[in-house]
CSV table of C-alpha atoms in Angstrom, one decimal:
chain,number,residue,atom,x,y,z
A,19,MET,CA,59.1,22.2,-59.8
A,20,LYS,CA,58.2,20.9,-56.4
A,21,ALA,CA,54.6,21.4,-55.4
A,22,ALA,CA,54.0,23.7,-52.5
A,23,PRO,CA,53.5,21.8,-49.3
A,24,GLN,CA,49.9,21.7,-48.3
A,25,ALA,CA,48.9,23.4,-45.1
A,26,PRO,CA,47.9,21.0,-42.4
A,27,MET,CA,44.1,20.5,-42.0
A,28,ALA,CA,42.6,22.3,-39.1
A,29,LYS,CA,41.3,20.0,-36.4
A,30,ARG,CA,37.5,20.0,-36.1
A,31,ALA,CA,36.5,22.0,-33.1
A,32,THR,CA,34.9,20.0,-30.4
A,33,SER,CA,32.6,21.3,-27.8
A,34,THR,CA,33.8,21.2,-24.2
A,35,ARG,CA,30.3,21.9,-22.8
A,36,PRO,CA,28.9,19.1,-20.7
A,37,ARG,CA,26.1,17.0,-22.2
A,38,LEU,CA,22.8,17.8,-20.7
A,39,ASP,CA,20.6,14.8,-19.7
A,40,THR,CA,17.6,16.9,-18.7
A,41,GLU,CA,15.6,19.2,-20.9
A,42,PRO,CA,16.5,22.9,-20.4
A,43,GLY,CA,14.5,24.6,-17.8
A,44,ILE,CA,12.7,21.6,-16.4
A,45,GLU,CA,14.9,21.1,-13.3
A,46,ALA,CA,14.7,24.9,-12.5
A,47,ASP,CA,10.9,24.8,-12.9
A,48,ILE,CA,10.4,21.8,-10.7
A,49,THR,CA,12.9,23.2,-8.1
A,50,ARG,CA,11.0,26.4,-8.0
A,51,ARG,CA,7.7,24.7,-7.4
A,52,VAL,CA,9.1,22.4,-4.7
A,53,ARG,CA,10.7,25.3,-2.9
A,54,ARG,CA,7.4,27.3,-2.9
A,55,SER,CA,5.4,24.3,-1.5
A,56,LYS,CA,4.8,23.7,2.2
A,57,PRO,CA,6.9,21.0,4.0
A,58,GLY,CA,5.0,17.8,3.9
A,59,THR,CA,3.7,18.2,0.4
A,60,VAL,CA,3.8,15.0,-1.7
A,61,PHE,CA,4.6,15.0,-5.4
A,62,THR,CA,4.4,12.5,-8.3
A,63,PRO,CA,6.1,13.0,-11.7
A,64,ALA,CA,2.7,13.3,-13.3
A,65,LEU,CA,2.2,16.6,-11.4
A,66,PHE,CA,4.9,18.1,-13.6
A,67,ALA,CA,3.9,16.4,-16.9
A,68,SER,CA,3.3,19.8,-18.6
A,69,LEU,CA,6.9,20.7,-18.2
A,70,GLY,CA,8.5,18.1,-20.5
A,71,SER,CA,9.2,14.4,-21.0
A,72,ARG,CA,8.9,11.8,-18.2
A,73,ALA,CA,12.5,10.9,-18.4
A,74,ALA,CA,13.6,14.5,-17.9
A,75,ILE,CA,11.2,15.0,-15.0
A,76,ASP,CA,12.4,11.8,-13.3
A,77,LYS,CA,16.1,12.9,-13.7
A,78,ALA,CA,15.3,16.3,-12.2
A,79,MET,CA,13.5,14.8,-9.3
A,80,GLN,CA,16.4,12.4,-8.7
A,81,ARG,CA,18.7,15.4,-8.4
A,82,LEU,CA,16.4,17.1,-5.9
A,83,VAL,CA,16.5,13.9,-3.9
A,84,ALA,CA,20.3,14.0,-4.0
A,85,ARG,CA,20.3,17.6,-2.8
A,86,GLY,CA,17.9,16.7,0.1
A,87,GLU,CA,15.1,18.9,-1.2
A,88,LEU,CA,12.9,15.9,-1.9
A,89,ARG,CA,12.6,12.5,-0.3
A,90,ARG,CA,11.7,9.4,-2.3
A,91,LEU,CA,8.9,7.6,-0.5
A,92,SER,CA,8.3,4.8,-3.0
A,93,ARG,CA,8.4,4.4,-6.8
A,94,GLY,CA,7.0,7.6,-8.3
A,95,LEU,CA,6.1,9.2,-5.0
A,96,TYR,CA,8.2,12.0,-3.3
A,97,ASP,CA,7.7,14.4,-0.5
A,98,LYS,CA,9.2,17.7,0.7
A,99,PRO,CA,10.3,16.6,4.2
A,100,ARG,CA,8.9,18.4,7.2
A,101,GLN,CA,10.8,18.8,10.4
A,102,ASP,CA,9.7,18.8,14.1
A,103,PRO,CA,12.0,20.3,16.7
A,104,LEU,CA,11.5,17.2,18.9
A,105,LEU,CA,10.7,14.3,16.6
A,106,GLY,CA,13.0,15.3,13.7
A,107,THR,CA,12.0,14.4,10.1
A,108,LEU,CA,8.3,13.4,9.9
A,109,TRP,CA,6.5,11.2,7.4
A,110,PRO,CA,3.8,12.9,5.2
A,111,SER,CA,0.2,12.7,6.3
A,112,VAL,CA,-2.3,10.3,4.7
A,113,ASP,CA,-4.2,13.3,3.3
A,114,ALA,CA,-1.1,14.6,1.5
A,115,ILE,CA,-0.4,11.3,-0.1
A,116,VAL,CA,-4.0,10.9,-1.2
A,117,ALA,CA,-4.0,14.4,-2.7
A,118,ALA,CA,-1.0,13.5,-4.8
A,119,LEU,CA,-2.5,10.2,-5.9
A,120,THR,CA,-5.9,11.6,-6.8
A,121,GLY,CA,-4.3,14.5,-8.6
A,122,LYS,CA,-2.3,12.1,-10.7
A,123,ASP,CA,-4.9,9.5,-11.6
A,124,LYS,CA,-8.2,11.5,-11.1
A,125,LEU,CA,-9.3,8.7,-8.8
A,126,ARG,CA,-12.3,8.7,-6.4
A,127,LEU,CA,-11.4,7.3,-3.0
A,128,LEU,CA,-13.6,6.3,-0.1
A,129,PRO,CA,-11.9,5.7,3.3
A,130,THR,CA,-12.8,2.3,4.8
A,131,GLY,CA,-11.9,0.1,7.7
A,132,ALA,CA,-10.3,1.4,10.9
A,133,TYR,CA,-9.2,4.6,9.1
A,134,ALA,CA,-12.8,5.5,8.4
A,135,ALA,CA,-13.7,5.0,12.1
A,136,ASN,CA,-10.7,7.0,13.1
A,137,LEU,CA,-11.7,10.0,10.9
A,138,LEU,CA,-15.1,10.1,12.6
A,139,GLY,CA,-13.6,9.9,16.1
A,140,LEU,CA,-15.2,6.4,16.7
A,141,SER,CA,-11.8,4.8,17.2
A,142,ASP,CA,-8.5,6.1,18.7
A,143,GLN,CA,-6.6,3.6,16.6
A,144,VAL,CA,-4.3,5.2,14.1
A,145,PRO,CA,-3.7,2.3,11.6
A,146,ALA,CA,-0.4,1.8,9.9
A,147,ARG,CA,-2.3,0.2,7.0
A,148,VAL,CA,-4.8,2.7,5.6
A,149,GLU,CA,-7.4,1.4,3.2
A,150,PHE,CA,-9.6,3.1,0.6
A,151,LEU,CA,-12.1,1.8,-1.8
A,152,THR,CA,-11.6,3.1,-5.4
A,153,ASP,CA,-13.0,3.0,-8.9
A,154,GLY,CA,-9.5,3.0,-10.2
A,155,THR,CA,-6.8,0.3,-10.2
A,156,SER,CA,-6.0,-1.7,-7.0
A,157,ARG,CA,-2.6,-1.0,-5.7
A,158,THR,CA,-0.5,-0.6,-2.5
A,159,VAL,CA,1.6,2.5,-1.9
A,160,LYS,CA,4.3,2.4,0.8
A,161,ALA,CA,5.4,5.6,2.5
A,162,GLY,CA,7.9,4.8,5.3
A,163,PRO,CA,6.2,2.7,7.9
A,164,MET,CA,2.7,3.4,6.4
A,165,GLN,CA,0.9,1.4,3.8
A,166,ILE,CA,-2.0,2.9,1.7
A,167,VAL,CA,-4.1,0.3,0.1
A,168,LEU,CA,-6.4,1.1,-2.8
A,169,LYS,CA,-9.0,-1.6,-3.4
A,170,ARG,CA,-11.1,-1.5,-6.6
A,171,THR,CA,-14.8,-2.0,-5.8
A,172,THR,CA,-18.2,-1.9,-7.4
A,173,PRO,CA,-20.0,1.2,-8.6
A,174,ARG,CA,-22.6,0.6,-5.9
A,175,GLN,CA,-19.9,0.8,-3.2
A,176,MET,CA,-18.5,4.0,-4.6
A,177,ALA,CA,-21.9,5.7,-5.0
A,178,ALA,CA,-21.5,7.6,-1.8
A,179,ALA,CA,-17.9,8.5,-2.2
A,180,GLY,CA,-17.1,12.0,-1.2
A,181,ARG,CA,-20.2,12.3,1.0
A,182,THR,CA,-20.5,12.0,4.7
A,183,SER,CA,-22.9,9.1,4.3
A,184,GLY,CA,-20.2,7.1,2.5
A,185,LEU,CA,-17.7,7.6,5.4
A,186,VAL,CA,-20.3,6.8,8.0
A,187,ILE,CA,-21.4,3.6,6.3
A,188,GLN,CA,-17.8,2.4,6.0
A,189,ALA,CA,-17.0,3.3,9.6
A,190,LEU,CA,-20.0,1.5,11.0
A,191,ARG,CA,-19.3,-1.5,8.7
A,192,SER,CA,-15.8,-1.8,10.1
A,193,LEU,CA,-17.1,-1.7,13.7
A,194,GLY,CA,-19.8,-4.3,13.1
A,195,PRO,CA,-23.3,-4.3,14.7
A,196,ASP,CA,-22.1,-5.4,18.1
A,197,HIS,CA,-19.8,-2.4,18.5
A,198,VAL,CA,-22.2,0.4,17.3
A,199,THR,CA,-22.9,1.5,20.9
A,200,PRO,CA,-25.1,4.4,22.1
A,201,GLN,CA,-21.9,6.2,23.2
A,202,ARG,CA,-20.5,6.0,19.6
A,203,LEU,CA,-23.8,7.2,18.1
A,204,SER,CA,-23.8,10.1,20.6
A,205,LYS,CA,-20.3,10.9,19.4
A,206,LEU,CA,-21.5,11.0,15.7
A,207,ARG,CA,-24.4,13.3,16.6
A,208,ARG,CA,-21.9,15.7,18.1
A,209,THR,CA,-19.4,15.4,15.3
A,210,ILE,CA,-21.6,15.5,12.2
A,211,PRO,CA,-23.7,18.7,11.5
A,212,ALA,CA,-27.4,18.2,11.5
A,213,ASP,CA,-27.9,18.8,7.8
A,214,GLN,CA,-25.3,16.2,6.9
A,215,ARG,CA,-26.9,13.7,9.3
A,216,GLN,CA,-30.3,14.4,7.6
A,217,ALA,CA,-28.6,13.6,4.2
A,218,LEU,CA,-27.8,10.1,5.5
A,219,LEU,CA,-31.4,9.2,4.5
A,220,ASP,CA,-30.6,9.9,0.8
A,221,ASP,CA,-28.1,7.0,0.8
A,222,LEU,CA,-30.0,4.7,3.1
A,223,THR,CA,-30.4,1.9,0.5
A,224,LEU,CA,-26.6,1.8,0.0
A,225,ALA,CA,-26.2,0.6,3.6
A,226,PRO,CA,-26.6,-3.1,4.7
A,227,GLY,CA,-30.0,-3.9,6.3
A,228,TRP,CA,-28.7,-4.1,9.9
A,229,MET,CA,-27.3,-0.6,9.6
A,230,GLN,CA,-30.3,1.2,8.2
A,231,PRO,CA,-32.2,1.7,11.6
A,232,THR,CA,-29.0,3.2,13.0
A,233,LEU,CA,-28.7,5.7,10.1
A,234,ARG,CA,-32.4,6.7,10.5
A,235,ALA,CA,-31.8,7.3,14.2
A,236,LEU,CA,-28.7,9.4,13.4
A,237,ALA,CA,-30.7,11.4,10.9
A,238,SER,CA,-33.5,12.2,13.2
A,239,GLY,CA,-31.5,12.7,16.4
């Protein structure tokens, strides 16, 4: 008696669904946050760390770049481009970049050099190279034509970070004693509120000797 022929084995079903290379929901969450943000906002992958793995976040941000919703400024730094009717696509502000960097690394930053003088109205120069002192790691971040330089310094130099006195000390240091003119001091008196000028005396010992009489005059003026 012949054995009954065996039925052919069914082929194993294979999924035709495309393989996902991002974790579910991450791209949608990042897209939602980017679309709700103002043009000119700067992002780092660390700002989305609570959503999932770094690899998945990087992939999602790359897709947003491909769609034109984000622009890659440099490694690990992106912005939501802002448009001007006459100038076209603008670069992000220094403040926006600094906000993203400090949010990522919890850094303290103190403007220095020509940028500190510009912030106080003591110089019309808008430097393409913006320098900050920091208690974090030294690094240089490029954003289009602009360079933001973070220089690690001593605790003494950072003691007045976040206070008006720290900004004034760095601005006057960048100008030098020969360029701290009566006109510039008059400008500071108009720019800085009286209570903040009075507080300069609290950080007097953090300033170099040549600058201390100037700070006393500002505080009492």
